[in-house]
Coordinates of C-alpha atoms and ligand atoms in Angstrom, one line a residue:
Chain A
X1 CA 134.6 -13.4 105.4
X2 CA 138.0 -12.4 103.7
X3 CA 138.5 -9.7 106.0
X4 CA 142.1 -8.6 107.0
X5 CA 140.9 -9.1 110.7
X6 CA 138.3 -11.4 111.7
X7 CA 136.9 -11.9 115.3
X8 CA 134.7 -14.9 115.8
X9 CA 132.6 -15.3 119.1
X10 CA 135.1 -13.7 121.2
X11 CA 134.6 -13.5 124.8
X12 CA 136.7 -11.7 127.3
X13 CA 137.0 -12.5 130.9
X14 CA 138.7 -10.2 133.6
X15 CA 139.4 -12.1 136.7
X16 CA 137.1 -15.0 137.5
X17 CA 133.6 -13.6 136.3
X18 CA 133.5 -10.2 134.7
X19 CA 132.8 -10.6 131.0
X20 CA 133.2 -7.2 129.5
X21 CA 133.1 -8.4 125.9
X22 CA 130.5 -11.4 125.0
X23 CA 130.3 -13.7 121.7
X24 CA 131.5 -10.6 119.6
X25 CA 131.9 -11.5 115.9
X26 CA 133.2 -9.0 113.4
X27 CA 135.5 -8.1 110.7
X28 CA 137.8 -5.4 109.5
X29 CA 138.1 -5.1 105.6
X30 CA 141.6 -4.3 104.3
X31 CA 141.9 -0.6 103.8
X32 CA 138.9 0.2 105.7
X33 CA 138.3 2.3 108.6
X34 CA 136.1 0.6 111.4
X35 CA 134.7 3.0 114.2
X36 CA 134.0 1.2 117.5
X37 CA 131.7 3.7 119.4
X38 CA 129.9 3.2 122.6
X39 CA 129.7 4.8 126.0
X40 CA 131.8 4.1 129.1
X41 CA 132.3 0.6 129.9
X42 CA 130.9 -0.6 126.7
X43 CA 134.3 -2.8 126.5
X44 CA 136.2 -0.9 123.4
X45 CA 139.4 -0.8 125.3
X46 CA 138.9 -4.3 126.3
X47 CA 138.3 -5.4 122.7
X48 CA 141.4 -3.8 121.4
X49 CA 143.5 -5.1 124.5
X50 CA 142.5 -8.7 123.4
X51 CA 143.4 -7.9 119.6
X52 CA 147.1 -6.6 120.5
X53 CA 147.4 -9.1 123.4
X54 CA 147.9 -6.9 126.2
X55 CA 144.9 -8.3 128.3
X56 CA 147.5 -10.2 130.5
X57 CA 148.5 -7.2 131.9
X58 CA 145.3 -6.5 133.1
X59 CA 144.4 -10.0 134.4
X60 CA 142.3 -10.5 131.5
X61 CA 142.1 -13.6 129.0
X62 CA 140.2 -14.2 125.7
X63 CA 138.3 -17.2 127.2
X64 CA 136.5 -18.2 124.1
X65 CA 136.2 -17.6 120.0
X66 CA 139.3 -16.6 118.0
X67 CA 141.1 -13.7 116.0
X68 CA 142.6 -14.1 112.6
X69 CA 144.8 -11.6 110.9
X70 CA 144.9 -12.3 107.1
X71 CA 143.8 -15.8 107.8
X72 CA 146.4 -16.6 110.6
X73 CA 145.2 -17.2 114.3
X74 CA 147.0 -14.6 116.5
X75 CA 144.6 -14.7 119.7
X76 CA 147.2 -17.0 121.5
X77 CA 150.0 -14.7 120.4
X78 CA 152.0 -12.2 122.8
X79 CA 151.9 -8.6 122.0
X80 CA 155.6 -8.5 121.0
X81 CA 154.8 -11.2 118.3
X82 CA 151.5 -9.7 117.4
X83 CA 153.0 -6.3 116.4
X84 CA 155.5 -7.9 114.2
X85 CA 152.4 -9.5 112.4
X86 CA 151.5 -6.0 111.7
X87 CA 148.8 -4.9 114.4
X88 CA 149.8 -1.7 116.2
X89 CA 147.9 -0.4 119.0
X90 CA 147.8 3.4 120.2
X91 CA 146.6 2.7 123.8
X92 CA 144.1 4.8 125.6
X93 CA 145.9 7.7 127.4
X94 CA 148.6 7.6 124.9
X95 CA 151.1 6.3 127.3
X96 CA 154.2 7.9 125.8
X97 CA 157.4 7.0 127.1
X98 CA 158.1 10.0 129.5
X99 CA 161.4 9.2 130.3
X100 CA 162.7 9.2 126.9
X101 CA 163.2 12.1 124.1
X102 CA 160.6 12.4 121.4
X103 CA 162.8 10.7 119.0
X104 CA 163.4 7.9 121.1
X105 CA 159.7 7.3 121.6
X106 CA 159.6 6.9 117.8
X107 CA 162.7 4.7 117.4
X108 CA 161.3 2.2 120.1
X109 CA 158.2 2.1 117.8
X110 CA 160.2 0.3 115.4
X111 CA 161.5 -2.6 117.6
X112 CA 159.3 -4.9 115.8
X113 CA 161.0 -4.3 112.5
X114 CA 164.3 -6.1 113.9
X115 CA 167.6 -5.3 112.9
X116 CA 166.8 -2.8 109.8
X117 CA 169.0 -0.4 108.1
X118 CA 166.0 1.9 107.3
X119 CA 165.4 2.8 110.6
X120 CA 166.5 6.5 110.1
X121 CA 164.6 6.8 106.8
X122 CA 161.3 5.7 108.6
X123 CA 162.0 8.3 111.5
X124 CA 162.3 10.8 109.1
X125 CA 159.2 10.0 107.2
X126 CA 157.3 10.2 110.6
X127 CA 158.8 13.5 111.2
X128 CA 157.6 14.7 107.9
X129 CA 154.0 13.6 108.9
X130 CA 154.3 15.2 112.2
X131 CA 156.0 18.8 111.7
X132 CA 155.4 19.6 115.4
X133 CA 157.5 16.4 116.5
X134 CA 160.5 17.5 114.2
X135 CA 161.0 20.8 116.1
X136 CA 160.8 18.9 119.5
X137 CA 162.6 15.6 118.6
X138 CA 165.5 16.2 121.2
X139 CA 162.9 17.2 123.8
X140 CA 161.9 15.2 126.7
X141 CA 158.5 13.6 125.8
X142 CA 157.0 14.4 128.9
X143 CA 157.1 18.1 128.0
X144 CA 154.7 17.9 125.0
X145 CA 151.3 19.2 125.2
X146 CA 148.3 16.7 125.0
X147 CA 147.8 16.9 121.3
X148 CA 151.6 16.5 120.7
X149 CA 151.7 13.5 123.0
X150 CA 148.9 12.0 120.9
X151 CA 150.6 12.6 117.7
X152 CA 153.7 11.1 119.2
X153 CA 151.8 7.9 120.3
X154 CA 150.5 7.7 116.9
X155 CA 153.8 8.0 115.3
X156 CA 155.4 5.6 117.7
X157 CA 152.8 3.1 116.5
X158 CA 153.4 3.6 112.7
X159 CA 157.0 3.2 113.3
X160 CA 156.2 -0.5 113.2
X161 CA 154.9 -0.2 109.6
X162 CA 151.6 -1.6 110.8
X163 CA 148.9 -3.4 108.3
X164 CA 146.2 -2.6 111.0
X165 CA 146.4 0.4 113.2
X166 CA 144.2 0.3 116.2
X167 CA 143.5 3.6 118.2
X168 CA 142.0 4.1 121.6
X169 CA 140.2 7.3 122.1
X170 CA 142.5 9.5 120.3
X171 CA 140.2 12.6 121.0
X172 CA 140.3 12.0 124.6
X173 CA 141.1 15.2 126.7
X174 CA 142.0 17.3 123.9
X175 CA 140.7 20.6 122.7
X176 CA 138.6 20.8 119.5
X177 CA 141.4 22.2 117.2
X178 CA 143.7 19.2 118.5
X179 CA 140.8 16.9 117.9
X180 CA 140.5 17.9 114.4
X181 CA 144.3 17.8 113.8
X182 CA 144.4 14.2 115.3
X183 CA 141.4 13.6 112.7
X184 CA 143.4 14.9 109.8
X185 CA 146.3 12.5 110.5
X186 CA 144.1 9.5 110.8
X187 CA 142.4 10.2 107.5
X188 CA 146.0 10.5 106.0
X189 CA 147.1 7.3 107.3
X190 CA 144.1 5.6 106.1
X191 CA 144.4 7.1 102.7
X192 CA 147.9 5.8 102.5
X193 CA 146.4 2.3 102.8
X194 CA 146.7 1.6 106.3
X195 CA 143.4 0.0 107.8
X196 CA 142.2 1.5 110.7
X197 CA 140.2 0.5 113.7
X198 CA 139.2 3.2 115.7
X199 CA 137.6 3.1 119.4
X200 CA 136.1 6.6 120.0
X201 CA 133.1 8.2 122.3
X202 CA 133.3 11.3 119.8
X203 CA 130.6 10.2 117.5
X204 CA 131.4 13.1 115.3
X205 CA 135.1 12.2 114.7
X206 CA 134.1 8.6 114.4
X207 CA 131.7 9.4 111.7
X208 CA 134.1 11.7 109.8
X209 CA 136.8 9.0 109.6
X210 CA 134.6 5.6 109.5
X211 CA 133.8 3.5 106.6
X212 CA 131.9 1.4 108.7
X213 CA 130.5 2.0 112.3
X214 CA 130.1 -0.5 115.2
X215 CA 128.0 0.4 118.2
X216 CA 129.0 -1.3 121.3
X217 CA 126.8 -1.9 124.4
X218 CA 127.8 -4.2 127.2
X219 CA 130.2 -6.0 125.3
X220 CA 128.0 -6.9 122.5
X221 CA 127.7 -5.3 118.8
X222 CA 124.4 -3.4 119.1
X223 CA 124.3 -1.8 116.0
X224 CA 126.3 -1.8 112.7
X225 CA 126.2 0.1 109.4
X226 CA 127.6 2.8 107.3
X227 CA 128.1 6.2 109.2
X228 CA 125.3 8.0 107.2
X229 CA 123.0 5.6 108.7
X230 CA 123.5 6.2 112.1
X231 CA 121.0 9.2 112.4
X232 CA 118.0 7.6 111.4
X233 CA 118.6 4.3 113.5
X234 CA 118.2 6.5 116.5
X235 CA 121.2 4.3 118.1
X236 CA 123.1 7.6 118.7
X237 CA 120.6 9.1 120.6
X238 CA 119.7 5.7 122.5
X239 CA 123.4 5.8 123.6
X240 CA 124.1 9.2 124.6
X241 CA 120.8 10.2 126.2
X242 CA 119.6 13.3 124.6
X243 CA 122.0 16.0 124.0
X244 CA 125.5 14.6 124.7
X245 CA 125.9 13.1 121.2
X246 CA 124.8 16.5 119.7
X247 CA 127.2 18.6 122.0
X248 CA 130.1 16.4 121.1
X249 CA 129.3 16.8 117.4
X250 CA 129.4 20.3 117.9
X251 CA 133.0 19.9 119.6
X252 CA 134.5 18.0 116.8
X253 CA 133.6 20.6 114.4
X254 CA 135.3 18.6 111.3
Chain B
X1 CA 198.6 12.9 151.3
X2 CA 196.4 10.6 153.9
X3 CA 193.3 12.3 152.4
X4 CA 194.3 12.0 148.8
X5 CA 195.2 8.2 149.5
X6 CA 192.0 7.9 150.9
X7 CA 190.1 9.3 148.2
X8 CA 191.9 7.1 145.6
X9 CA 191.1 4.1 147.8
X10 CA 187.5 5.1 148.1
X11 CA 187.0 5.7 144.5
X12 CA 188.7 2.7 143.3
X13 CA 186.5 0.6 145.7
X14 CA 183.6 2.7 144.9
X15 CA 183.9 1.6 141.3
X16 CA 183.8 -1.9 142.4
X17 CA 180.7 -1.3 144.1
X18 CA 179.3 0.7 141.0
X19 CA 179.6 -2.5 139.1
X20 CA 177.7 -4.8 141.4
X21 CA 175.5 -2.1 142.1
X22 CA 174.5 -1.5 138.2
X23 CA 173.9 -5.4 138.1
X24 CA 171.3 -4.9 140.8
X25 CA 169.9 -1.9 139.2
X26 CA 169.6 -3.4 135.8
X27 CA 167.8 -6.6 137.5
X28 CA 165.5 -4.1 139.3
X29 CA 164.6 -1.9 136.3
X30 CA 164.2 -5.0 134.3
X31 CA 162.1 -7.4 136.6
X32 CA 161.0 -5.0 139.6
X33 CA 162.8 -7.2 141.8
X34 CA 165.2 -6.2 144.6
X35 CA 167.7 -9.0 144.1
X36 CA 168.7 -9.8 147.7
X37 CA 170.8 -12.8 146.6
X38 CA 173.0 -10.6 144.5
X39 CA 175.7 -10.9 147.3
X40 CA 175.6 -14.5 147.2
X41 CA 175.6 -14.7 143.4
X42 CA 178.9 -12.8 143.5
X43 CA 180.3 -15.1 146.0
X44 CA 179.4 -18.3 143.7
X45 CA 180.8 -16.7 140.7
X46 CA 184.1 -15.8 142.5
X47 CA 184.1 -19.3 144.2
X48 CA 184.1 -20.9 140.8
X49 CA 187.0 -18.7 139.7
X50 CA 189.0 -19.5 143.1
X51 CA 188.3 -23.3 142.5
X52 CA 189.3 -23.2 139.0
X53 CA 192.2 -21.2 138.8
X54 CA 195.0 -23.5 139.3
X55 CA 193.7 -25.9 136.9
X56 CA 192.5 -23.6 134.1
X57 CA 194.7 -20.7 134.8
X58 CA 193.2 -17.1 135.8
X59 CA 191.7 -16.4 132.5
X60 CA 189.9 -19.6 132.2
X61 CA 188.7 -19.8 135.7
X62 CA 187.4 -16.1 135.3
X63 CA 185.8 -17.1 132.1
X64 CA 184.0 -20.0 134.0
X65 CA 183.1 -18.2 136.9
X66 CA 181.5 -15.4 134.7
X67 CA 179.5 -18.2 132.9
X68 CA 178.4 -19.9 136.2
X69 CA 177.2 -16.6 137.5
X70 CA 175.4 -15.7 134.3
X71 CA 173.7 -19.0 134.3
X72 CA 172.5 -18.6 137.7
X73 CA 171.0 -15.5 137.0
X74 CA 169.2 -16.8 134.1
X75 CA 167.8 -19.8 135.9
X76 CA 166.7 -17.5 138.8
X77 CA 164.9 -15.6 136.2
X78 CA 163.4 -18.7 134.7
X79 CA 162.7 -20.6 137.6
X80 CA 161.4 -18.2 140.1
X81 CA 161.1 -14.8 138.4
X82 CA 159.0 -15.3 135.3
X83 CA 156.4 -17.5 136.9
X84 CA 155.7 -15.0 139.7
X85 CA 155.8 -12.1 137.2
X86 CA 152.2 -11.0 138.1
X87 CA 152.9 -10.9 141.7
X88 CA 154.2 -7.8 143.4
X89 CA 157.8 -6.7 143.9
X90 CA 157.5 -7.5 147.7
X91 CA 156.7 -11.2 146.8
X92 CA 159.7 -11.5 144.5
X93 CA 162.1 -9.6 146.8
X94 CA 161.1 -12.0 149.5
X95 CA 161.9 -15.0 147.0
X96 CA 165.4 -13.7 146.4
X97 CA 166.0 -13.5 150.2
X98 CA 165.0 -17.3 150.4
X99 CA 167.4 -17.9 147.4
X100 CA 170.1 -15.9 149.2
X101 CA 169.7 -18.3 152.5
X102 CA 169.9 -21.4 150.5
X103 CA 172.8 -20.3 148.3
X104 CA 174.7 -18.9 151.2
X105 CA 174.3 -22.1 153.1
X106 CA 175.7 -24.1 150.3
X107 CA 178.6 -21.8 149.8
X108 CA 179.3 -21.5 153.5
X109 CA 179.4 -25.6 153.7
X110 CA 181.9 -25.5 150.7
X111 CA 184.0 -22.7 152.1
X112 CA 184.2 -23.2 155.6
X113 CA 186.6 -21.1 157.2
X114 CA 188.9 -21.0 154.3
X115 CA 190.4 -18.1 152.6
X116 CA 190.6 -18.8 149.1
X117 CA 192.7 -16.9 146.4
X118 CA 191.3 -16.2 142.8
X119 CA 194.9 -16.5 141.6
X120 CA 194.5 -12.9 140.0
X121 CA 198.0 -12.3 138.3
X122 CA 198.5 -8.8 139.8
X123 CA 198.9 -10.5 143.3
X124 CA 199.8 -7.9 145.9
X125 CA 201.8 -5.5 143.6
X126 CA 201.4 -1.8 144.5
X127 CA 202.3 1.3 142.4
X128 CA 203.4 4.6 144.2
X129 CA 203.9 7.8 142.8
X130 CA 204.8 11.0 145.0
X131 CA 203.1 9.5 148.2
X132 CA 200.0 8.1 146.3
X133 CA 199.8 4.4 146.8
X134 CA 197.5 2.2 144.6
X135 CA 197.3 -1.3 144.4
X136 CA 197.8 -2.9 140.8
X137 CA 194.6 -4.6 141.8
X138 CA 192.4 -1.5 142.3
X139 CA 194.2 0.3 139.1
X140 CA 192.9 -2.9 137.2
X141 CA 189.6 -2.7 138.9
X142 CA 189.3 1.0 138.0
X143 CA 190.0 0.4 134.3
X144 CA 187.8 -2.6 134.0
X145 CA 185.0 -1.1 135.7
X146 CA 185.2 2.3 133.7
X147 CA 185.3 0.1 130.4
X148 CA 182.4 -2.1 131.5
X149 CA 180.1 0.6 133.0
X150 CA 180.9 3.1 130.0
X151 CA 180.3 0.3 127.3
X152 CA 177.0 -0.4 129.1
X153 CA 176.0 3.1 129.5
X154 CA 176.6 3.5 125.6
X155 CA 174.5 0.7 124.9
X156 CA 171.7 1.4 127.2
X157 CA 171.5 5.0 125.7
X158 CA 172.3 4.6 122.0
X159 CA 171.2 0.9 120.7
X160 CA 167.8 -0.7 120.1
X161 CA 168.5 -3.2 122.9
X162 CA 169.1 -0.4 125.3
X163 CA 165.9 1.3 124.0
X164 CA 164.1 -1.8 124.6
X165 CA 165.2 -2.2 128.0
X166 CA 164.5 1.3 128.9
X167 CA 161.0 0.8 127.6
X168 CA 160.4 -2.1 129.4
X169 CA 161.7 -0.6 132.8
X170 CA 159.2 2.6 132.5
X171 CA 156.2 0.6 131.1
X172 CA 156.3 -2.9 130.3
X173 CA 152.7 -3.1 128.8
X174 CA 153.6 -0.6 126.1
X175 CA 157.0 -1.8 125.6
X176 CA 155.8 -5.3 124.7
X177 CA 153.1 -3.5 122.6
X178 CA 155.9 -2.1 120.3
X179 CA 157.7 -5.3 120.3
X180 CA 160.1 -5.6 123.4
X181 CA 160.1 -9.3 124.1
X182 CA 160.0 -9.1 127.9
X183 CA 161.4 -12.5 128.6
X184 CA 164.5 -11.7 126.8
X185 CA 164.8 -8.6 128.4
X186 CA 164.4 -9.9 131.8
X187 CA 166.8 -12.7 130.9
X188 CA 169.5 -10.4 129.7
X189 CA 168.8 -8.2 133.0
X190 CA 169.8 -11.4 135.1
X191 CA 172.5 -12.5 133.0
X192 CA 174.3 -9.0 133.0
X193 CA 173.6 -8.8 136.6
X194 CA 175.5 -12.2 137.0
X195 CA 178.4 -11.2 134.9
X196 CA 179.1 -7.8 136.7
X197 CA 178.6 -9.4 140.0
X198 CA 181.4 -12.2 139.0
X199 CA 183.8 -9.6 137.5
X200 CA 183.5 -7.4 140.5
X201 CA 183.9 -10.4 143.0
X202 CA 187.3 -10.9 141.8
X203 CA 188.4 -7.6 142.3
X204 CA 186.6 -7.6 145.8
X205 CA 188.4 -10.5 146.8
X206 CA 192.0 -9.8 145.6
X207 CA 194.5 -7.4 147.4
X208 CA 194.2 -5.4 149.9
X209 CA 191.3 -7.8 150.6
X210 CA 192.9 -11.3 151.9
X211 CA 190.7 -13.3 149.6
X212 CA 187.3 -15.0 149.2
X213 CA 185.6 -15.9 152.5
X214 CA 181.8 -16.6 153.7
X215 CA 181.9 -13.0 154.7
X216 CA 182.6 -11.7 151.0
X217 CA 178.7 -11.6 150.6
X218 CA 178.3 -9.2 153.2
X219 CA 180.7 -6.7 151.7
X220 CA 179.0 -7.5 148.2
X221 CA 175.7 -6.5 149.7
X222 CA 177.0 -2.7 150.1
X223 CA 175.8 -2.7 146.6
X224 CA 172.3 -2.3 147.8
X225 CA 172.7 0.9 149.8
X226 CA 174.6 2.0 146.9
X227 CA 172.0 1.2 144.5
X228 CA 169.1 2.9 146.8
X229 CA 171.0 5.9 147.3
X230 CA 171.3 6.3 143.7
X231 CA 167.6 5.6 143.3
X232 CA 167.2 1.8 142.4
X233 CA 166.3 2.3 138.7
X234 CA 169.0 4.9 137.8
X235 CA 172.1 3.6 136.2
X236 CA 173.9 6.7 136.6
X237 CA 172.5 6.8 140.4
X238 CA 174.1 3.4 140.8
X239 CA 177.5 4.7 139.8
X240 CA 176.9 7.7 142.0
X241 CA 175.8 5.6 145.0
X242 CA 178.6 3.0 144.4
X243 CA 181.2 5.9 144.5
X244 CA 179.7 7.4 147.6
X245 CA 179.6 4.2 149.5
X246 CA 183.4 3.4 148.7
X247 CA 184.5 6.8 149.6
X248 CA 182.3 6.6 153.0
X249 CA 183.9 3.4 153.8
X250 CA 187.3 4.5 153.0
X251 CA 187.3 7.7 154.7
X252 CA 185.4 6.0 157.8
X253 CA 188.1 3.7 158.1
X254 CA 191.1 5.9 157.3
X255 CA 190.1 8.4 159.8
X256 CA 189.2 5.9 162.5
X257 CA 191.5 7.1 165.0
X258 CA 189.6 10.3 165.2
X259 CA 186.1 8.4 164.9
X260 CA 186.6 6.0 167.7
X261 CA 183.8 7.4 169.8
X262 CA 181.4 5.8 167.0
X263 CA 183.0 2.4 167.9
X264 CA 185.0 -0.1 166.0
X265 CA 184.0 -1.2 162.6
X266 CA 182.1 1.9 162.0
X267 CA 183.1 1.7 158.2
X268 CA 180.9 -1.3 157.6
X269 CA 177.9 0.7 158.9
X270 CA 178.6 4.0 157.5
X271 CA 177.0 3.1 154.0
X272 CA 173.7 2.1 155.7
X273 CA 173.4 5.3 157.8
X274 CA 174.3 7.2 154.6
X275 CA 171.5 5.3 152.8
X276 CA 169.0 6.1 155.5
X277 CA 169.9 9.7 155.5
X278 CA 169.4 10.1 151.7
X279 CA 166.2 8.4 151.9
X280 CA 165.2 10.5 154.8
X281 CA 166.0 13.5 152.7
X282 CA 165.0 12.2 149.2
X283 CA 162.5 9.3 149.6
X284 CA 163.5 8.2 145.8
X285 CA 167.3 8.3 146.0
X286 CA 169.6 10.8 144.4
X287 CA 168.5 10.0 140.8
X288 CA 165.4 7.8 141.2
X289 CA 162.4 9.1 139.0
X290 CA 159.8 7.3 140.9
X291 CA 158.9 7.0 144.7
X292 CA 160.2 3.4 145.6
X293 CA 156.8 2.5 147.3
X294 CA 155.1 2.8 143.8
X295 CA 157.4 0.5 142.3
Ligands
LIG1 N1 141.3 -4.8 134.5 C1 140.0 -5.1 134.9 N2 139.5 -5.6 135.5 C2 138.2 -5.7 135.7 N3 137.3 -5.4 135.3 C3 137.6 -4.2 134.0 C4 139.0 -4.2 133.8 N4 139.2 -3.3 132.9 C5 138.0 -2.9 132.5 N5 136.9 -3.4 133.3 C6 135.7 -3.6 133.1 O1 135.4 -3.8 131.8 C7 134.4 -3.1 131.2 C8 134.6 -2.7 129.8 O2 135.7 -1.7 130.2 P1 136.4 -1.0 128.8 O3 137.5 -0.1 129.6 O4 136.9 -1.9 128.0 O5 135.2 -0.1 128.3 P2 135.6 1.1 127.2 O6 134.2 1.0 126.2 O7 136.8 1.3 126.9 O8 135.0 2.4 128.2 P3 135.7 4.0 128.2 O9 134.9 4.7 127.0 O10 135.2 4.6 129.4 O11 137.2 3.9 128.0 C9 134.1 -2.2 132.2 O12 132.8 -2.6 132.9 C10 134.9 -2.2 133.1 O13 134.6 -1.9 134.5
LIG2 MG1 138.1 2.6 126.9

């Protein structure tokens, strides 16, 4: 109750009868960082798509339930409207615009702001936050390394000045040092007051950043609690069958 | 001198093709649809100009033609393209083939065997300087095309509107995620395609051409090989493709006495042969970023 984002009994359907998310209820408090963890196919990506309105690109729909942002229903809006309301989505696999320069990728992120004069100031802020991008601002985005591309994808989303930033597996395919840099950036964004919803398989990264953790399994919330309570609950071990979770923790090295 | 004249003729004709072909490419990028009705949309706009110029004057008729063409583009998008946006490129391409047949049938009924003039004020005046000859019509075409194409390219590269269109062309899902309004982007693509086609149609049907005839749409459809040669999703490629098609036509017809062994009317076939040759060499055209079959 009273969260910035409220999901009530959300069910998502792909095609005729695939229900990757079922009767899911959760809320994200303003200023918090909620981590969604869960193994492959748990429904993390699907849930974020439902929130940003992009399910239709995957032949999916929210077939039941509702979502509110600051009290307003948003589950029937299209993505361009949702980002104007303040939800930005950093998609799985980064999906930067490879045919554009770094700077153009950032600028296109500010489309939701409409005709504004302070676009350049915002761009400058972003280049301060990501010094690697400043050096390569005129470079084709396709030429960036994986870590730089992730930074660019995050920067692009921040250009809409979101209230809620959703990130889908920002650690995917990155080396440990790059993962900890991405972690630093997300921590700074959260410190500056942006609410964060983070879908992550990397338990260590999720635990480091989160104020609350939700474990998804087959489209339902299987466990929720503070990051510190995860070990005792045994949920992590159950999910990742033995060593996997530990290895990932060792990798993340925060 | 003959060669120089043919080159000038080919380039000025090529710029008209480039204008049509950019419209085709903008529609293709914006909605992943090859618009096979582009030629008949062009004839429609030009037909409006030709029908109204005696009443409204050339300027008024041109404005009306551009408006009708723009609205027809918008209607096609709203009625046939948006509802089928989740269907494949092939399905929407086939729809435009259907639209082309319908539109051509209606225009043929109205035009019959007539040759209509668009009433363009420059008539058949021709400039000549030191052996070079250029019809004023082609000179106007050259200037207007360069202005429109240049303006379009600047907008495409440097404005938020252009950025939004490019983002949509590359990845519609992510574009909408960052705030691009896909319906608006596709509407403007179809409107622009219509406007460019109407303007090009007027130049295509004034001197040295006899006027607007049913067959004009077949000439207009040469923008298709032009776009394909350029790579279908590249604006710069559309310009290059248009120029190549114009040049190939002008050179082939200019030297027809030496190319007689190829048969009569080879100039109309040359652009298509050029297209096939380019595709065999580079399956995604000269400037295309993606192979055509993946789009
Ligand atoms: N477009 C689609 N059509 C049909 N089923 C889909 C589609 N996308 C995902 N699914 C299915 O929905 C379920 C949830 O997938 P989702 O991608 O949301 O999981 P995830 O938690 O993000 O997994 P991962 O960690 O591997 O990214 C899976 O069973 C998946 O196969
Ligand atoms: Mg996923």
